[in-house]
Each structure stands twice: as C-alpha cells, then as structure tokens.
mmCIF file of C-alpha atoms in Angstrom:
data_model
loop_
_atom_site.group_PDB
_atom_site.id
_atom_site.type_symbol
_atom_site.label_atom_id
_atom_site.label_comp_id
_atom_site.label_asym_id
_atom_site.label_seq_id
_atom_site.Cartn_x
_atom_site.Cartn_y
_atom_site.Cartn_z
ATOM 1 C CA UNK V 1 -29.535 -9.175 46.703
ATOM 2 C CA UNK V 2 -30.463 -12.629 46.064
ATOM 3 C CA UNK V 3 -28.126 -15.445 44.410
ATOM 4 C CA UNK V 4 -30.133 -15.522 40.997
ATOM 5 C CA UNK V 5 -29.525 -11.502 40.718
ATOM 6 C CA UNK V 6 -25.969 -11.629 41.661
ATOM 7 C CA UNK V 7 -25.373 -14.328 39.074
ATOM 8 C CA UNK V 8 -27.404 -12.402 36.546
ATOM 9 C CA UNK V 9 -25.123 -9.235 37.136
ATOM 10 C CA UNK V 10 -21.767 -11.082 37.185
ATOM 11 C CA UNK V 11 -22.970 -12.877 33.612
ATOM 12 C CA UNK V 12 -23.546 -9.410 32.315
ATOM 13 C CA UNK V 13 -20.053 -7.803 33.500
ATOM 14 C CA UNK V 14 -18.466 -11.002 32.202
ATOM 15 C CA UNK V 15 -19.832 -10.366 28.813
ATOM 16 C CA UNK V 16 -19.074 -6.529 28.733
ATOM 17 C CA UNK V 17 -15.533 -7.628 29.840
ATOM 18 C CA UNK V 18 -15.306 -10.038 26.837
ATOM 19 C CA UNK V 19 -16.710 -7.336 24.598
ATOM 20 C CA UNK V 20 -14.152 -4.782 25.385
ATOM 21 C CA UNK V 21 -11.161 -7.353 24.907
ATOM 22 C CA UNK V 22 -12.494 -8.471 21.568
ATOM 23 C CA UNK V 23 -12.808 -4.942 20.309
ATOM 24 C CA UNK V 24 -9.619 -3.793 21.788
ATOM 25 C CA UNK V 25 -7.911 -6.751 19.418
ATOM 26 C CA UNK V 26 -9.779 -5.730 16.402
ATOM 27 C CA UNK V 27 -8.387 -2.336 17.179
ATOM 28 C CA UNK V 28 -4.834 -3.166 17.121
ATOM 29 C CA UNK V 29 -5.127 -5.100 14.128
ATOM 30 C CA UNK V 30 -6.286 -2.123 11.975
ATOM 31 C CA UNK V 31 -3.422 -0.012 13.093
ATOM 32 C CA UNK V 32 -0.564 -2.737 13.037
ATOM 33 C CA UNK V 33 -1.647 -3.707 9.290
ATOM 34 C CA UNK V 34 0.264 -1.959 7.008
ATOM 35 C CA UNK V 35 2.229 -1.731 3.470
ATOM 36 C CA UNK V 36 6.092 -0.567 3.563
ATOM 37 C CA UNK V 37 9.019 -1.688 1.327
ATOM 38 C CA UNK V 38 11.210 -0.461 -1.532
ATOM 39 C CA UNK V 39 10.487 -0.052 -5.251
ATOM 40 C CA UNK V 40 12.610 -1.733 -7.980
ATOM 41 C CA UNK V 41 13.153 0.267 -10.972
ATOM 42 C CA UNK V 42 15.108 -0.134 -14.506
ATOM 43 C CA UNK V 43 16.058 2.796 -16.564
ATOM 44 C CA UNK V 44 17.786 3.724 -19.579
ATOM 45 C CA UNK V 45 20.048 6.735 -20.040
ATOM 46 C CA UNK V 46 17.569 9.428 -19.063
ATOM 47 C CA UNK V 47 16.048 11.021 -16.098
ATOM 48 C CA UNK V 48 12.556 10.963 -14.979
ATOM 49 C CA UNK V 49 10.623 12.246 -11.891
ATOM 50 C CA UNK V 50 8.488 9.658 -10.096
ATOM 51 C CA UNK V 51 5.802 11.328 -7.767
ATOM 52 C CA UNK V 52 3.799 8.977 -5.079
ATOM 53 C CA UNK V 53 0.291 10.273 -3.724
ATOM 54 C CA UNK V 54 -2.130 8.813 -1.614
ATOM 55 C CA UNK V 55 -5.681 8.549 -2.866
ATOM 56 C CA UNK V 56 -7.759 6.541 -0.419
ATOM 57 C CA UNK V 57 -7.972 3.964 2.468
ATOM 58 C CA UNK V 58 -4.726 4.629 4.355
ATOM 59 C CA UNK V 59 -4.016 6.070 7.894
ATOM 60 C CA UNK V 60 -1.018 6.925 9.696
ATOM 61 C CA UNK V 61 0.840 5.489 12.741
ATOM 62 C CA UNK V 62 -1.088 7.719 15.046
ATOM 63 C CA UNK V 63 -4.292 6.652 13.296
ATOM 64 C CA UNK V 64 -5.000 10.196 11.305
ATOM 65 C CA UNK V 65 -6.172 9.677 7.709
ATOM 66 C CA UNK V 66 -3.794 10.350 4.902
ATOM 67 C CA UNK V 67 -5.264 13.432 2.849
ATOM 68 C CA UNK V 68 -6.439 13.287 -0.636
ATOM 69 C CA UNK V 69 -3.552 13.431 -2.967
ATOM 70 C CA UNK V 70 -1.095 13.802 -0.052
ATOM 71 C CA UNK V 71 2.269 13.448 -1.314
ATOM 72 C CA UNK V 72 4.322 10.231 -0.023
ATOM 73 C CA UNK V 73 7.543 10.756 -1.908
ATOM 74 C CA UNK V 74 9.063 12.213 -4.916
ATOM 75 C CA UNK V 75 12.225 10.935 -6.972
ATOM 76 C CA UNK V 76 14.304 12.209 -9.691
ATOM 77 C CA UNK V 77 15.907 8.937 -10.984
ATOM 78 C CA UNK V 78 18.352 8.459 -13.908
ATOM 79 C CA UNK V 79 20.689 5.504 -15.220
ATOM 80 C CA UNK V 80 22.390 4.229 -11.798
ATOM 81 C CA UNK V 81 25.958 3.588 -11.375
ATOM 82 C CA UNK V 82 27.570 0.299 -12.135
ATOM 83 C CA UNK V 83 26.905 -1.950 -9.046
ATOM 84 C CA UNK V 84 24.264 0.648 -7.559
ATOM 85 C CA UNK V 85 20.968 -0.688 -5.985
ATOM 86 C CA UNK V 86 17.987 0.504 -8.486
ATOM 87 C CA UNK V 87 15.551 1.039 -5.503
ATOM 88 C CA UNK V 88 13.232 3.683 -4.138
ATOM 89 C CA UNK V 89 11.454 4.289 -1.048
ATOM 90 C CA UNK V 90 8.029 4.536 -0.570
ATOM 91 C CA UNK V 91 8.508 7.028 2.010
ATOM 92 C CA UNK V 92 5.623 6.354 4.570
ATOM 93 C CA UNK V 93 4.018 3.218 6.026
ATOM 94 C CA UNK V 94 0.431 2.848 4.639
ATOM 95 C CA UNK V 95 -1.777 1.503 7.534
ATOM 96 C CA UNK V 96 -5.283 -0.041 6.711
ATOM 97 C CA UNK V 97 -8.356 1.316 8.190
ATOM 98 C CA UNK V 98 -11.460 -0.773 8.843
ATOM 99 C CA UNK V 99 -14.419 -0.770 6.536
ATOM 100 C CA UNK V 100 -16.603 -2.957 8.777
ATOM 101 C CA UNK V 101 -15.455 -4.864 12.052
ATOM 102 C CA UNK V 102 -14.074 -7.919 9.867
ATOM 103 C CA UNK V 103 -12.863 -6.127 6.630
ATOM 104 C CA UNK V 104 -10.483 -3.465 5.809
ATOM 105 C CA UNK V 105 -10.590 -1.028 2.910
ATOM 106 C CA UNK V 106 -8.398 -0.895 0.093
ATOM 107 C CA UNK V 107 -5.144 1.206 -0.143
ATOM 108 C CA UNK V 108 -4.874 3.221 -3.485
ATOM 109 C CA UNK V 109 -1.699 5.180 -4.238
ATOM 110 C CA UNK V 110 -0.970 7.087 -7.475
ATOM 111 C CA UNK V 111 2.192 7.508 -9.275
ATOM 112 C CA UNK V 112 2.856 10.254 -11.580
ATOM 113 C CA UNK V 113 5.874 9.720 -14.034
ATOM 114 C CA UNK V 114 6.858 13.036 -15.964
ATOM 115 C CA UNK V 115 10.211 13.245 -18.289
ATOM 116 C CA UNK V 116 12.029 16.017 -20.007
ATOM 117 C CA UNK V 117 13.681 14.226 -23.043
ATOM 118 C CA UNK V 118 12.673 14.945 -26.616
ATOM 119 C CA UNK V 119 11.312 11.393 -27.363
ATOM 120 C CA UNK V 120 8.706 9.290 -25.914
ATOM 121 C CA UNK V 121 9.164 7.094 -22.729
ATOM 122 C CA UNK V 122 7.396 3.914 -22.226
ATOM 123 C CA UNK V 123 6.645 3.064 -18.555
ATOM 124 C CA UNK V 124 5.445 -0.451 -17.180
ATOM 125 C CA UNK V 125 4.530 -1.184 -13.679
ATOM 126 C CA UNK V 126 3.986 -4.697 -12.033
ATOM 127 C CA UNK V 127 3.754 -5.949 -8.737
ATOM 128 C CA UNK V 128 6.716 -6.750 -6.984
ATOM 129 C CA UNK V 129 8.209 -9.856 -5.579
ATOM 130 C CA UNK V 130 6.619 -9.215 -2.155
ATOM 131 C CA UNK V 131 3.485 -10.514 -3.691
ATOM 132 C CA UNK V 132 5.299 -13.587 -5.335
ATOM 133 C CA UNK V 133 5.043 -17.019 -3.761
ATOM 134 C CA UNK V 134 8.086 -16.248 -1.152
ATOM 135 C CA UNK V 135 7.505 -12.901 -0.756
ATOM 136 C CA UNK V 136 6.325 -11.070 2.613
ATOM 137 C CA UNK V 137 2.938 -10.200 1.168
ATOM 138 C CA UNK V 138 2.108 -13.763 -0.309
ATOM 139 C CA UNK V 139 -1.615 -14.634 0.787
ATOM 140 C CA UNK V 140 -1.805 -11.548 2.800
ATOM 141 C CA UNK V 141 -2.156 -8.615 0.422
ATOM 142 C CA UNK V 142 -3.032 -8.531 -3.137
ATOM 143 C CA UNK V 143 -1.789 -5.909 -5.198
ATOM 144 C CA UNK V 144 -3.137 -4.699 -8.622
ATOM 145 C CA UNK V 145 -2.391 -1.813 -11.181
ATOM 146 C CA UNK V 146 -4.013 0.416 -13.820
ATOM 147 C CA UNK V 147 -3.393 3.219 -16.169
ATOM 148 C CA UNK V 148 -4.874 6.403 -15.151
ATOM 149 C CA UNK V 149 -7.651 6.777 -12.533
ATOM 150 C CA UNK V 150 -10.519 4.809 -14.018
ATOM 151 C CA UNK V 151 -9.463 1.832 -16.003
ATOM 152 C CA UNK V 152 -9.566 -1.601 -15.408
ATOM 153 C CA UNK V 153 -7.130 -3.177 -12.432
ATOM 154 C CA UNK V 154 -4.752 -5.685 -13.697
ATOM 155 C CA UNK V 155 -1.414 -7.302 -12.986
ATOM 156 C CA UNK V 156 0.616 -4.989 -15.015
ATOM 157 C CA UNK V 157 0.008 -1.297 -16.583
ATOM 158 C CA UNK V 158 2.045 0.076 -19.556
ATOM 159 C CA UNK V 159 1.894 4.013 -20.712
ATOM 160 C CA UNK V 160 3.920 6.103 -23.052
ATOM 161 C CA UNK V 161 4.925 9.409 -21.714
ATOM 162 C CA UNK V 162 5.399 12.342 -24.334
ATOM 163 C CA UNK V 163 8.107 15.125 -23.644
ATOM 164 C CA UNK V 164 7.394 17.063 -20.580
ATOM 165 C CA UNK V 165 4.063 15.143 -19.971
ATOM 166 C CA UNK V 166 2.739 13.210 -17.211
ATOM 167 C CA UNK V 167 1.560 9.510 -17.020
ATOM 168 C CA UNK V 168 -0.810 8.683 -14.153
ATOM 169 C CA UNK V 169 -0.957 5.052 -12.603
ATOM 170 C CA UNK V 170 -2.677 4.040 -9.603
ATOM 171 C CA UNK V 171 -1.494 0.850 -7.217
ATOM 172 C CA UNK V 172 -4.388 -0.921 -5.197
ATOM 173 C CA UNK V 173 -3.280 -2.778 -2.120
ATOM 174 C CA UNK V 174 -6.032 -5.404 -0.974
ATOM 175 C CA UNK V 175 -6.334 -7.446 2.267
ATOM 176 C CA UNK V 176 -8.128 -10.697 2.073
ATOM 177 C CA UNK V 177 -10.852 -11.113 5.072
ATOM 178 C CA UNK V 178 -9.576 -14.458 5.797
ATOM 179 C CA UNK V 179 -5.993 -13.001 6.714
ATOM 180 C CA UNK V 180 -7.366 -9.778 8.615
ATOM 181 C CA UNK V 181 -5.668 -10.622 11.979
ATOM 182 C CA UNK V 182 -2.322 -11.359 10.292
ATOM 183 C CA UNK V 183 0.384 -8.865 10.674
ATOM 184 C CA UNK V 184 1.769 -7.762 7.263
ATOM 185 C CA UNK V 185 5.770 -7.493 7.107
ATOM 186 C CA UNK V 186 8.128 -7.012 4.264
ATOM 187 C CA UNK V 187 11.864 -6.347 3.639
ATOM 188 C CA UNK V 188 13.828 -4.670 1.062
ATOM 189 C CA UNK V 189 14.424 -7.948 -0.501
ATOM 190 C CA UNK V 190 10.852 -8.218 -1.400
ATOM 191 C CA UNK V 191 9.725 -4.997 -3.320
ATOM 192 C CA UNK V 192 6.351 -3.728 -3.451
ATOM 193 C CA UNK V 193 6.586 -2.635 -7.276
ATOM 194 C CA UNK V 194 8.593 -3.311 -10.355
ATOM 195 C CA UNK V 195 8.924 -0.040 -12.530
ATOM 196 C CA UNK V 196 10.560 -0.093 -15.977
ATOM 197 C CA UNK V 197 10.953 2.887 -18.242
ATOM 198 C CA UNK V 198 12.390 2.743 -21.575
ATOM 199 C CA UNK V 199 12.684 4.851 -24.781
ATOM 200 C CA UNK V 200 9.438 4.165 -26.806
#
C-alpha cells in the first residue's frame, strides 16, 4: 500500500470518527433536555380535580415516547391550610425529542379541570416564574397556553367550568434552536405554571 493510499484511508477513518462523536453529542442532548418542576395554584373554598395528560412531543428517560393522552399526574385540591405551600407536582420529567438534527419538537400537555360545586368556577393558567427573567428556563424554553385543543396560543388562558363539567387547557413548551445544546434545569422555587381557581 503506497503512502498516498494510507493518507486517504487515514483521512476517511478520521472523518468517520468525528462524525460518530458529533452524533453521540446530539443524541445525548436530546435525552437530557427536559421539563420538570412544580405547579403553583390558588383556590377558594371548594375542591377541584386536575389531571395532566401528555399530548405530543415528549419522551421518557429510557427514550421511549409517552403515549397519546398518557396520564402524567392527577390531583384533588382544595383550600390549603394556613401556611401550607400551594404546589402540585407534574409527576414526570418530559424530555424533548429531535425533529431534525438541530431542532427539537414542542412538548404539549393537556390539563383537565373538573369540580362538583353548584356554582361555576373560573380557571386561569399562566406560565410560572420558571420562564421569567430570573427563572430556570429563561431563554431556554418558552411556555404558552390555550383553552381547548385548537385555540390560539397565548401567555394566559381563562375558562369557566360549570358544575360537574370539565374545562380543557393545553400547555406548550418550546425550545429555541440557538439553545439546543443547553441543559434545562429548574427548581421548586421557579414553578412551571400558575393556576388560579375562583368562583365565577
């Protein structure tokens, strides 16, 4: 084998090695880039049932996808005792999945709110302080909400829930391409969502 052939083969092998390394870095990013954290709520003197379901875009830590309408968590909430922290847990860490080698799919989850009171309840959802200027997800992940499954995405969503009826909200978490390689971290002091329930 002459010297030129050896150099050519060495160059090809080096290119393959670099390609495998780059692919490995991108693969590692997609599984370690996730949404987690608590949800803050305010409620008057009644109880309500909140159920969070996966809609699309998320996978689990073992790289398997969440199913359509797979339940993430369910909660029965009421007026907290004095001094009690008004928080809920999302119940799962939702990891982003690749749409292309340089972009990640949006994660969409659904919140169903049901109550058994004789009067209507107004429910308002807004992104939590995790997405504010000092929040854990600032400039990494965006959060928008909407009423129902086909309305316009916005920074807040409000709906009234009649007795024994269910109001449906969807929440979308979006990753910016420029921050694709950053790891999203959050703490309980920076909640994902704010939920306010009050008599209508």
